[in-house]
mmCIF file of C-alpha atoms in Angstrom:
data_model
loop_
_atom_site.group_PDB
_atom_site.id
_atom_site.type_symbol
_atom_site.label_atom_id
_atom_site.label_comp_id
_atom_site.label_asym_id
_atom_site.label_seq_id
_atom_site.Cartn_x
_atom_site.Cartn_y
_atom_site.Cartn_z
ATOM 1 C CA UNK A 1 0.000 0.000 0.000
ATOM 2 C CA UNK A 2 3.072 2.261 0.386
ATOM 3 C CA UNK A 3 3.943 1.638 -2.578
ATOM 4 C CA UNK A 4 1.190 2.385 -4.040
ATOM 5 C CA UNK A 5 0.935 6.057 -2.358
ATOM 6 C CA UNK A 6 3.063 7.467 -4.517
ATOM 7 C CA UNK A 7 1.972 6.288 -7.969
ATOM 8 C CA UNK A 8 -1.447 7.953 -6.979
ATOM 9 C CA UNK A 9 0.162 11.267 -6.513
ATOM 10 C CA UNK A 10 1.554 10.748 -9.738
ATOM 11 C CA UNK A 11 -1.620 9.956 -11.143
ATOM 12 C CA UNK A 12 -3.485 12.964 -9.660
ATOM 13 C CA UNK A 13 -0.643 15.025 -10.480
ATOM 14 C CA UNK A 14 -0.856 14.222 -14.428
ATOM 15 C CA UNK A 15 -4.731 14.802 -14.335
ATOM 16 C CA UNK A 16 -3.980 18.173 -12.817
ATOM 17 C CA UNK A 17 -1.340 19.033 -15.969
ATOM 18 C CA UNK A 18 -3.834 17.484 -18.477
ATOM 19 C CA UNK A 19 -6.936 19.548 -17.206
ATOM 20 C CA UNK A 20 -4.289 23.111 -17.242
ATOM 21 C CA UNK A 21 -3.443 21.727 -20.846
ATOM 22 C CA UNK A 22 -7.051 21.800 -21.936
ATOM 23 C CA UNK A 23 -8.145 24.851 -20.211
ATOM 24 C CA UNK A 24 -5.185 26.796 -22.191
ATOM 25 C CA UNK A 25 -6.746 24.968 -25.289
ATOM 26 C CA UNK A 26 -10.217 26.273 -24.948
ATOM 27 C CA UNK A 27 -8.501 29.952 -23.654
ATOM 28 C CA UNK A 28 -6.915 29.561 -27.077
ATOM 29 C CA UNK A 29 -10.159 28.575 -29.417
ATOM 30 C CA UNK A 30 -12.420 31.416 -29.254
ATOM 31 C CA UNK A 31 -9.978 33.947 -30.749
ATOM 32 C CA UNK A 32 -8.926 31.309 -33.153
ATOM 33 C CA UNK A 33 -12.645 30.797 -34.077
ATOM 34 C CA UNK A 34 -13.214 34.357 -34.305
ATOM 35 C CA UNK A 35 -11.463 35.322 -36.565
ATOM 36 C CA UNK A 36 -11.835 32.467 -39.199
ATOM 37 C CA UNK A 37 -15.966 33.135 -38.120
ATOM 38 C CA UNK A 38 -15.629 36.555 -39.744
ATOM 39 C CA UNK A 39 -17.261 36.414 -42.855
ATOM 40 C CA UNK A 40 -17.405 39.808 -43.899
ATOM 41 C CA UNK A 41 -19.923 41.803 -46.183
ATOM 42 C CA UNK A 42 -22.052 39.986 -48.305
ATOM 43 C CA UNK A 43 -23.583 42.339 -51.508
ATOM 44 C CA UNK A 44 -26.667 43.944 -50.449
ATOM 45 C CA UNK A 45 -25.110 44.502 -47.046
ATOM 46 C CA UNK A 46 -24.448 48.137 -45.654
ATOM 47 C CA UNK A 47 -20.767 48.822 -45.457
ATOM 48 C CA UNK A 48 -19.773 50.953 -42.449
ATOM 49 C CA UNK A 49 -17.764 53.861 -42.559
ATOM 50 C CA UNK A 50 -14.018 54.018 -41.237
ATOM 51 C CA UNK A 51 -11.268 56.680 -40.689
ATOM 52 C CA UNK A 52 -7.703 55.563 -41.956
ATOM 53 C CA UNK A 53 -5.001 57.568 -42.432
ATOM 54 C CA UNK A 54 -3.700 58.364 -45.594
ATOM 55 C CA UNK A 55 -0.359 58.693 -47.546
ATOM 56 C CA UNK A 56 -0.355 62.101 -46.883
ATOM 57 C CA UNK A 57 -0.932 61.591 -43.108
ATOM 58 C CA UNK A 58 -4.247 62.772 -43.472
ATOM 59 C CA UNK A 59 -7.585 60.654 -42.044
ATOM 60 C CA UNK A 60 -9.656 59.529 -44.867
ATOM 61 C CA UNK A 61 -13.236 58.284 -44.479
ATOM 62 C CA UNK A 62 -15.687 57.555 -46.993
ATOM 63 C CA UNK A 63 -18.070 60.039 -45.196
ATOM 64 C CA UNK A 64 -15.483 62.761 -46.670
ATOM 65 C CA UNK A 65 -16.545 62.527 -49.861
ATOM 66 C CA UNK A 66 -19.554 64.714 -49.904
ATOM 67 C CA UNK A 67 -20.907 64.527 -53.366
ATOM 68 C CA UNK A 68 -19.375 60.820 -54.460
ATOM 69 C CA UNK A 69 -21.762 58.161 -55.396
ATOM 70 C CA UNK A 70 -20.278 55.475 -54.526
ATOM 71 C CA UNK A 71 -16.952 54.001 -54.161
ATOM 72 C CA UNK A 72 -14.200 51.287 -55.650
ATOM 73 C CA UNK A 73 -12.737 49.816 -52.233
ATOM 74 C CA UNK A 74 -9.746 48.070 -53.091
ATOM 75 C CA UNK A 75 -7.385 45.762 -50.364
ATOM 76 C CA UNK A 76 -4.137 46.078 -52.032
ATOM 77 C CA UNK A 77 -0.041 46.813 -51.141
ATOM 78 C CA UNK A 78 2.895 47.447 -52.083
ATOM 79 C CA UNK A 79 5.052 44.288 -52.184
ATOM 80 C CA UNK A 80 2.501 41.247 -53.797
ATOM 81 C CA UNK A 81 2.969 40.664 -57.583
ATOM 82 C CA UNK A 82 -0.749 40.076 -58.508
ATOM 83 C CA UNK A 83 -1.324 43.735 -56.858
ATOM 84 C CA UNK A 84 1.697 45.507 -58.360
ATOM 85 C CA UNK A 85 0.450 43.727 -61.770
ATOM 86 C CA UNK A 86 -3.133 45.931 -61.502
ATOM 87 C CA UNK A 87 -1.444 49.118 -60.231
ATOM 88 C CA UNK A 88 -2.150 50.516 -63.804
ATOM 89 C CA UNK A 89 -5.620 49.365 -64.059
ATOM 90 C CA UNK A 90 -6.296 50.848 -60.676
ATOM 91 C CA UNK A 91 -5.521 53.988 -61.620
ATOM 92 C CA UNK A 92 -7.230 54.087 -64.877
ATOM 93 C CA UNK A 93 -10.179 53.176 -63.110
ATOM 94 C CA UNK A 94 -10.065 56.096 -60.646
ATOM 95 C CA UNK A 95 -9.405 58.112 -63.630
ATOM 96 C CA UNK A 96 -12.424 56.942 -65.236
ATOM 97 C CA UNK A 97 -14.879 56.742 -62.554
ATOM 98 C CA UNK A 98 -13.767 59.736 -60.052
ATOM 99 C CA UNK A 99 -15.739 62.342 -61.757
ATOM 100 C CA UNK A 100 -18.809 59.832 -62.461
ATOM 101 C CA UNK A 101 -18.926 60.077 -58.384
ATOM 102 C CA UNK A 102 -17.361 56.352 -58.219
ATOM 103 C CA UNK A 103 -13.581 57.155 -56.846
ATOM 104 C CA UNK A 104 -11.139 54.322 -55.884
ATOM 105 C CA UNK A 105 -10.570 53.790 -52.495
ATOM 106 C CA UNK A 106 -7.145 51.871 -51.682
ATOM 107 C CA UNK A 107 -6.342 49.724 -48.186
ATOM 108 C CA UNK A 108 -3.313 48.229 -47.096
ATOM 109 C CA UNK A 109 -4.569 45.405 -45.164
ATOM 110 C CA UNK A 110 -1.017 43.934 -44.348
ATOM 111 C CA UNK A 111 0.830 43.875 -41.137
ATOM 112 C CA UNK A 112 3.965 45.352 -41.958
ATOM 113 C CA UNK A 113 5.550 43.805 -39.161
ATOM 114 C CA UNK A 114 5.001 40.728 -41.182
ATOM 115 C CA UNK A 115 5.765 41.975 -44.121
ATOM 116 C CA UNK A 116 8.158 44.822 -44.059
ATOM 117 C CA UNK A 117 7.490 46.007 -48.047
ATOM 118 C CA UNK A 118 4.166 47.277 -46.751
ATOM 119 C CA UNK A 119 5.150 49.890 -44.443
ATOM 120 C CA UNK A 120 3.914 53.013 -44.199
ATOM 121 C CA UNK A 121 7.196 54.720 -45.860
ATOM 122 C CA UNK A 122 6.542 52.062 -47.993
ATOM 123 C CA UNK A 123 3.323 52.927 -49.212
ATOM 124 C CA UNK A 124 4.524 56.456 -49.510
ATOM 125 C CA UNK A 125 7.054 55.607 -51.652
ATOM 126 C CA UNK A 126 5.270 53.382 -54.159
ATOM 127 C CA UNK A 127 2.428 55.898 -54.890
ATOM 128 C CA UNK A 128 5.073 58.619 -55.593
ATOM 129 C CA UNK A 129 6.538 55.959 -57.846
ATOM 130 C CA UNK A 130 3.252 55.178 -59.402
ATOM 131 C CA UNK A 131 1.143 58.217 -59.204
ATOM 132 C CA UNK A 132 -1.766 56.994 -57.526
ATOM 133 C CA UNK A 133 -4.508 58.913 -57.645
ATOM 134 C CA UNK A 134 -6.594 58.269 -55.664
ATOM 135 C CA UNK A 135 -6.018 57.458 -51.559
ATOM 136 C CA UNK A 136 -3.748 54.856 -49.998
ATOM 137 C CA UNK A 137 -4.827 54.414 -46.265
ATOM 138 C CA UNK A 138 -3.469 51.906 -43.915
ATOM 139 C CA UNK A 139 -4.937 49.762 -42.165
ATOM 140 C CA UNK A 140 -3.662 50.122 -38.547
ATOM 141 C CA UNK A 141 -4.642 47.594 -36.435
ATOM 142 C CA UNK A 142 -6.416 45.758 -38.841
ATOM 143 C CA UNK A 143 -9.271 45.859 -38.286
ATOM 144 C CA UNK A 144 -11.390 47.095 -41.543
ATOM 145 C CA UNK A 145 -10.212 44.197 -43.810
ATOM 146 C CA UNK A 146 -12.212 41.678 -41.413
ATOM 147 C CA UNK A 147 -15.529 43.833 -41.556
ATOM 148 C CA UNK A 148 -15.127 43.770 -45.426
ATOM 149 C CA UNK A 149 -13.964 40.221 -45.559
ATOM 150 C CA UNK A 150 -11.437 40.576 -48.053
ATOM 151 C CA UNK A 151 -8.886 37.805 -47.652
ATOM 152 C CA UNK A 152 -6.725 38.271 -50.698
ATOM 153 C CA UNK A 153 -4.484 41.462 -52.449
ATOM 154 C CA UNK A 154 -6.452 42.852 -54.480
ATOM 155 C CA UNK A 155 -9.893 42.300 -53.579
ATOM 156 C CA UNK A 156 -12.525 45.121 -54.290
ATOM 157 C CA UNK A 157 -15.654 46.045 -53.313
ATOM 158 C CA UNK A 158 -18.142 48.256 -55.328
ATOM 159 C CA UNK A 159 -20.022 50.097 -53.117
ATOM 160 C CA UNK A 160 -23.220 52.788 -53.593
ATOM 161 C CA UNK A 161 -24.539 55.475 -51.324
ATOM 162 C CA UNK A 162 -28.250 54.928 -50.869
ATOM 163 C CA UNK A 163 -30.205 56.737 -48.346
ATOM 164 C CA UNK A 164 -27.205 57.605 -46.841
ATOM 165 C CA UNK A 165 -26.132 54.260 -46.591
ATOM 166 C CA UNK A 166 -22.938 52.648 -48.189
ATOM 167 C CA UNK A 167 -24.160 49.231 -49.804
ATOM 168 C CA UNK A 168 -22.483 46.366 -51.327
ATOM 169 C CA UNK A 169 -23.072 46.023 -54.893
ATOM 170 C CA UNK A 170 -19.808 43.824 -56.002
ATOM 171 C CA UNK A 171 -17.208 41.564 -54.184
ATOM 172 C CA UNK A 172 -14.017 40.072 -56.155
ATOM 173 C CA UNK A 173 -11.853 40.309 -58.678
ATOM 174 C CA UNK A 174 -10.831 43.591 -60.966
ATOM 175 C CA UNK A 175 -11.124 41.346 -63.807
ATOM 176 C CA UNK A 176 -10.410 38.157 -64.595
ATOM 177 C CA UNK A 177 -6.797 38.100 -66.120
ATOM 178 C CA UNK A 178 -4.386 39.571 -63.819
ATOM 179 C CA UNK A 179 -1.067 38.814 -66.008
ATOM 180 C CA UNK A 180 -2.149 40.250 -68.912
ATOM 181 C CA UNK A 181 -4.393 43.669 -69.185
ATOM 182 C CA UNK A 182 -4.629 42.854 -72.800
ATOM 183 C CA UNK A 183 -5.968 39.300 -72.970
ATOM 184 C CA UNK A 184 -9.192 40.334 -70.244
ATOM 185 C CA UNK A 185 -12.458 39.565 -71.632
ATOM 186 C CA UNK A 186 -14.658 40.052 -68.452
ATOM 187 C CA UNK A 187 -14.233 43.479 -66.737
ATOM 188 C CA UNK A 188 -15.771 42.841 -63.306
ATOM 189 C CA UNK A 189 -15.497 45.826 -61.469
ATOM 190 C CA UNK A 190 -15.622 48.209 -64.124
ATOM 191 C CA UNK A 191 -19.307 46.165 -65.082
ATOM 192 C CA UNK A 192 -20.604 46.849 -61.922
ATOM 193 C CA UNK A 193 -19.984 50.665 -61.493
ATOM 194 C CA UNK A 194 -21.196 50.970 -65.164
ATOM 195 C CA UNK A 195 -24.337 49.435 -64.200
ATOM 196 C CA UNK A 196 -24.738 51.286 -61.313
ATOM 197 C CA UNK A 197 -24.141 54.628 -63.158
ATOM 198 C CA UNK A 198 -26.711 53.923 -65.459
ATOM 199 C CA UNK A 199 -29.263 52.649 -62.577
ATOM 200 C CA UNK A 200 -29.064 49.300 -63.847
ATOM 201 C CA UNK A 201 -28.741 46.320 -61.754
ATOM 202 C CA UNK A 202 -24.894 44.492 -61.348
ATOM 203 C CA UNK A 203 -24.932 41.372 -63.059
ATOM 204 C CA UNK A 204 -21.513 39.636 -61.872
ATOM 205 C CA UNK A 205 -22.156 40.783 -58.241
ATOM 206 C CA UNK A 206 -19.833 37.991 -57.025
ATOM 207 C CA UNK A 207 -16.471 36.497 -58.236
ATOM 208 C CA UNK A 208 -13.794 35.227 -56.540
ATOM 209 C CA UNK A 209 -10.755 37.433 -56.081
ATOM 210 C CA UNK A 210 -7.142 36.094 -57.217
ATOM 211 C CA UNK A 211 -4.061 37.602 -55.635
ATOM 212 C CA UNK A 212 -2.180 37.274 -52.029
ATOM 213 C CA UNK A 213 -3.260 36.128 -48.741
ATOM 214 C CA UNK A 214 -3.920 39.192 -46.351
ATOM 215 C CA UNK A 215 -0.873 39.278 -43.983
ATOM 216 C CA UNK A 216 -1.926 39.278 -40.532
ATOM 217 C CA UNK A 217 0.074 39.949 -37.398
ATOM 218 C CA UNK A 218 1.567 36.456 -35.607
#
Protein backbone atom coordinates (compact mmCIF):
# COMPACT_ATOMS: atom_id res chain seq x y z
CA UNK A 1 0.00 0.00 0.00
CA UNK A 2 3.07 2.26 0.39
CA UNK A 3 3.94 1.64 -2.58
CA UNK A 4 1.19 2.39 -4.04
CA UNK A 5 0.94 6.06 -2.36
CA UNK A 6 3.06 7.47 -4.52
CA UNK A 7 1.97 6.29 -7.97
CA UNK A 8 -1.45 7.95 -6.98
CA UNK A 9 0.16 11.27 -6.51
CA UNK A 10 1.55 10.75 -9.74
CA UNK A 11 -1.62 9.96 -11.14
CA UNK A 12 -3.48 12.96 -9.66
CA UNK A 13 -0.64 15.02 -10.48
CA UNK A 14 -0.86 14.22 -14.43
CA UNK A 15 -4.73 14.80 -14.33
CA UNK A 16 -3.98 18.17 -12.82
CA UNK A 17 -1.34 19.03 -15.97
CA UNK A 18 -3.83 17.48 -18.48
CA UNK A 19 -6.94 19.55 -17.21
CA UNK A 20 -4.29 23.11 -17.24
CA UNK A 21 -3.44 21.73 -20.85
CA UNK A 22 -7.05 21.80 -21.94
CA UNK A 23 -8.14 24.85 -20.21
CA UNK A 24 -5.19 26.80 -22.19
CA UNK A 25 -6.75 24.97 -25.29
CA UNK A 26 -10.22 26.27 -24.95
CA UNK A 27 -8.50 29.95 -23.65
CA UNK A 28 -6.91 29.56 -27.08
CA UNK A 29 -10.16 28.58 -29.42
CA UNK A 30 -12.42 31.42 -29.25
CA UNK A 31 -9.98 33.95 -30.75
CA UNK A 32 -8.93 31.31 -33.15
CA UNK A 33 -12.65 30.80 -34.08
CA UNK A 34 -13.21 34.36 -34.30
CA UNK A 35 -11.46 35.32 -36.56
CA UNK A 36 -11.84 32.47 -39.20
CA UNK A 37 -15.97 33.13 -38.12
CA UNK A 38 -15.63 36.55 -39.74
CA UNK A 39 -17.26 36.41 -42.86
CA UNK A 40 -17.41 39.81 -43.90
CA UNK A 41 -19.92 41.80 -46.18
CA UNK A 42 -22.05 39.99 -48.30
CA UNK A 43 -23.58 42.34 -51.51
CA UNK A 44 -26.67 43.94 -50.45
CA UNK A 45 -25.11 44.50 -47.05
CA UNK A 46 -24.45 48.14 -45.65
CA UNK A 47 -20.77 48.82 -45.46
CA UNK A 48 -19.77 50.95 -42.45
CA UNK A 49 -17.76 53.86 -42.56
CA UNK A 50 -14.02 54.02 -41.24
CA UNK A 51 -11.27 56.68 -40.69
CA UNK A 52 -7.70 55.56 -41.96
CA UNK A 53 -5.00 57.57 -42.43
CA UNK A 54 -3.70 58.36 -45.59
CA UNK A 55 -0.36 58.69 -47.55
CA UNK A 56 -0.36 62.10 -46.88
CA UNK A 57 -0.93 61.59 -43.11
CA UNK A 58 -4.25 62.77 -43.47
CA UNK A 59 -7.59 60.65 -42.04
CA UNK A 60 -9.66 59.53 -44.87
CA UNK A 61 -13.24 58.28 -44.48
CA UNK A 62 -15.69 57.55 -46.99
CA UNK A 63 -18.07 60.04 -45.20
CA UNK A 64 -15.48 62.76 -46.67
CA UNK A 65 -16.54 62.53 -49.86
CA UNK A 66 -19.55 64.71 -49.90
CA UNK A 67 -20.91 64.53 -53.37
CA UNK A 68 -19.37 60.82 -54.46
CA UNK A 69 -21.76 58.16 -55.40
CA UNK A 70 -20.28 55.48 -54.53
CA UNK A 71 -16.95 54.00 -54.16
CA UNK A 72 -14.20 51.29 -55.65
CA UNK A 73 -12.74 49.82 -52.23
CA UNK A 74 -9.75 48.07 -53.09
CA UNK A 75 -7.38 45.76 -50.36
CA UNK A 76 -4.14 46.08 -52.03
CA UNK A 77 -0.04 46.81 -51.14
CA UNK A 78 2.89 47.45 -52.08
CA UNK A 79 5.05 44.29 -52.18
CA UNK A 80 2.50 41.25 -53.80
CA UNK A 81 2.97 40.66 -57.58
CA UNK A 82 -0.75 40.08 -58.51
CA UNK A 83 -1.32 43.73 -56.86
CA UNK A 84 1.70 45.51 -58.36
CA UNK A 85 0.45 43.73 -61.77
CA UNK A 86 -3.13 45.93 -61.50
CA UNK A 87 -1.44 49.12 -60.23
CA UNK A 88 -2.15 50.52 -63.80
CA UNK A 89 -5.62 49.36 -64.06
CA UNK A 90 -6.30 50.85 -60.68
CA UNK A 91 -5.52 53.99 -61.62
CA UNK A 92 -7.23 54.09 -64.88
CA UNK A 93 -10.18 53.18 -63.11
CA UNK A 94 -10.06 56.10 -60.65
CA UNK A 95 -9.40 58.11 -63.63
CA UNK A 96 -12.42 56.94 -65.24
CA UNK A 97 -14.88 56.74 -62.55
CA UNK A 98 -13.77 59.74 -60.05
CA UNK A 99 -15.74 62.34 -61.76
CA UNK A 100 -18.81 59.83 -62.46
CA UNK A 101 -18.93 60.08 -58.38
CA UNK A 102 -17.36 56.35 -58.22
CA UNK A 103 -13.58 57.16 -56.85
CA UNK A 104 -11.14 54.32 -55.88
CA UNK A 105 -10.57 53.79 -52.50
CA UNK A 106 -7.14 51.87 -51.68
CA UNK A 107 -6.34 49.72 -48.19
CA UNK A 108 -3.31 48.23 -47.10
CA UNK A 109 -4.57 45.41 -45.16
CA UNK A 110 -1.02 43.93 -44.35
CA UNK A 111 0.83 43.88 -41.14
CA UNK A 112 3.96 45.35 -41.96
CA UNK A 113 5.55 43.81 -39.16
CA UNK A 114 5.00 40.73 -41.18
CA UNK A 115 5.76 41.97 -44.12
CA UNK A 116 8.16 44.82 -44.06
CA UNK A 117 7.49 46.01 -48.05
CA UNK A 118 4.17 47.28 -46.75
CA UNK A 119 5.15 49.89 -44.44
CA UNK A 120 3.91 53.01 -44.20
CA UNK A 121 7.20 54.72 -45.86
CA UNK A 122 6.54 52.06 -47.99
CA UNK A 123 3.32 52.93 -49.21
CA UNK A 124 4.52 56.46 -49.51
CA UNK A 125 7.05 55.61 -51.65
CA UNK A 126 5.27 53.38 -54.16
CA UNK A 127 2.43 55.90 -54.89
CA UNK A 128 5.07 58.62 -55.59
CA UNK A 129 6.54 55.96 -57.85
CA UNK A 130 3.25 55.18 -59.40
CA UNK A 131 1.14 58.22 -59.20
CA UNK A 132 -1.77 56.99 -57.53
CA UNK A 133 -4.51 58.91 -57.65
CA UNK A 134 -6.59 58.27 -55.66
CA UNK A 135 -6.02 57.46 -51.56
CA UNK A 136 -3.75 54.86 -50.00
CA UNK A 137 -4.83 54.41 -46.26
CA UNK A 138 -3.47 51.91 -43.92
CA UNK A 139 -4.94 49.76 -42.17
CA UNK A 140 -3.66 50.12 -38.55
CA UNK A 141 -4.64 47.59 -36.44
CA UNK A 142 -6.42 45.76 -38.84
CA UNK A 143 -9.27 45.86 -38.29
CA UNK A 144 -11.39 47.09 -41.54
CA UNK A 145 -10.21 44.20 -43.81
CA UNK A 146 -12.21 41.68 -41.41
CA UNK A 147 -15.53 43.83 -41.56
CA UNK A 148 -15.13 43.77 -45.43
CA UNK A 149 -13.96 40.22 -45.56
CA UNK A 150 -11.44 40.58 -48.05
CA UNK A 151 -8.89 37.81 -47.65
CA UNK A 152 -6.73 38.27 -50.70
CA UNK A 153 -4.48 41.46 -52.45
CA UNK A 154 -6.45 42.85 -54.48
CA UNK A 155 -9.89 42.30 -53.58
CA UNK A 156 -12.53 45.12 -54.29
CA UNK A 157 -15.65 46.04 -53.31
CA UNK A 158 -18.14 48.26 -55.33
CA UNK A 159 -20.02 50.10 -53.12
CA UNK A 160 -23.22 52.79 -53.59
CA UNK A 161 -24.54 55.48 -51.32
CA UNK A 162 -28.25 54.93 -50.87
CA UNK A 163 -30.21 56.74 -48.35
CA UNK A 164 -27.20 57.60 -46.84
CA UNK A 165 -26.13 54.26 -46.59
CA UNK A 166 -22.94 52.65 -48.19
CA UNK A 167 -24.16 49.23 -49.80
CA UNK A 168 -22.48 46.37 -51.33
CA UNK A 169 -23.07 46.02 -54.89
CA UNK A 170 -19.81 43.82 -56.00
CA UNK A 171 -17.21 41.56 -54.18
CA UNK A 172 -14.02 40.07 -56.15
CA UNK A 173 -11.85 40.31 -58.68
CA UNK A 174 -10.83 43.59 -60.97
CA UNK A 175 -11.12 41.35 -63.81
CA UNK A 176 -10.41 38.16 -64.60
CA UNK A 177 -6.80 38.10 -66.12
CA UNK A 178 -4.39 39.57 -63.82
CA UNK A 179 -1.07 38.81 -66.01
CA UNK A 180 -2.15 40.25 -68.91
CA UNK A 181 -4.39 43.67 -69.18
CA UNK A 182 -4.63 42.85 -72.80
CA UNK A 183 -5.97 39.30 -72.97
CA UNK A 184 -9.19 40.33 -70.24
CA UNK A 185 -12.46 39.56 -71.63
CA UNK A 186 -14.66 40.05 -68.45
CA UNK A 187 -14.23 43.48 -66.74
CA UNK A 188 -15.77 42.84 -63.31
CA UNK A 189 -15.50 45.83 -61.47
CA UNK A 190 -15.62 48.21 -64.12
CA UNK A 191 -19.31 46.16 -65.08
CA UNK A 192 -20.60 46.85 -61.92
CA UNK A 193 -19.98 50.67 -61.49
CA UNK A 194 -21.20 50.97 -65.16
CA UNK A 195 -24.34 49.43 -64.20
CA UNK A 196 -24.74 51.29 -61.31
CA UNK A 197 -24.14 54.63 -63.16
CA UNK A 198 -26.71 53.92 -65.46
CA UNK A 199 -29.26 52.65 -62.58
CA UNK A 200 -29.06 49.30 -63.85
CA UNK A 201 -28.74 46.32 -61.75
CA UNK A 202 -24.89 44.49 -61.35
CA UNK A 203 -24.93 41.37 -63.06
CA UNK A 204 -21.51 39.64 -61.87
CA UNK A 205 -22.16 40.78 -58.24
CA UNK A 206 -19.83 37.99 -57.03
CA UNK A 207 -16.47 36.50 -58.24
CA UNK A 208 -13.79 35.23 -56.54
CA UNK A 209 -10.75 37.43 -56.08
CA UNK A 210 -7.14 36.09 -57.22
CA UNK A 211 -4.06 37.60 -55.64
CA UNK A 212 -2.18 37.27 -52.03
CA UNK A 213 -3.26 36.13 -48.74
CA UNK A 214 -3.92 39.19 -46.35
CA UNK A 215 -0.87 39.28 -43.98
CA UNK A 216 -1.93 39.28 -40.53
CA UNK A 217 0.07 39.95 -37.40
CA UNK A 218 1.57 36.46 -35.61
Amino acid sequence: MKNMKPLIALFIAGLGLLSFTTINKDNNTPQKTTISAVKGYEVGDEASDFKLKNIDGKMVSLSDFKTAKGFIVIFTCNHCPYAKKYEDRIIELDKKYKNQGYPVIAINPNDPNVQPEDGYRQMIDRAKQKGFTFPYLMDEGQKIYPQYGATKTPHVFVLQKENGKNIVKYIGAIDNNYDNPNDVSEHYAQDAVNALIKGEPVKMTKTVAIGCTIKVKK
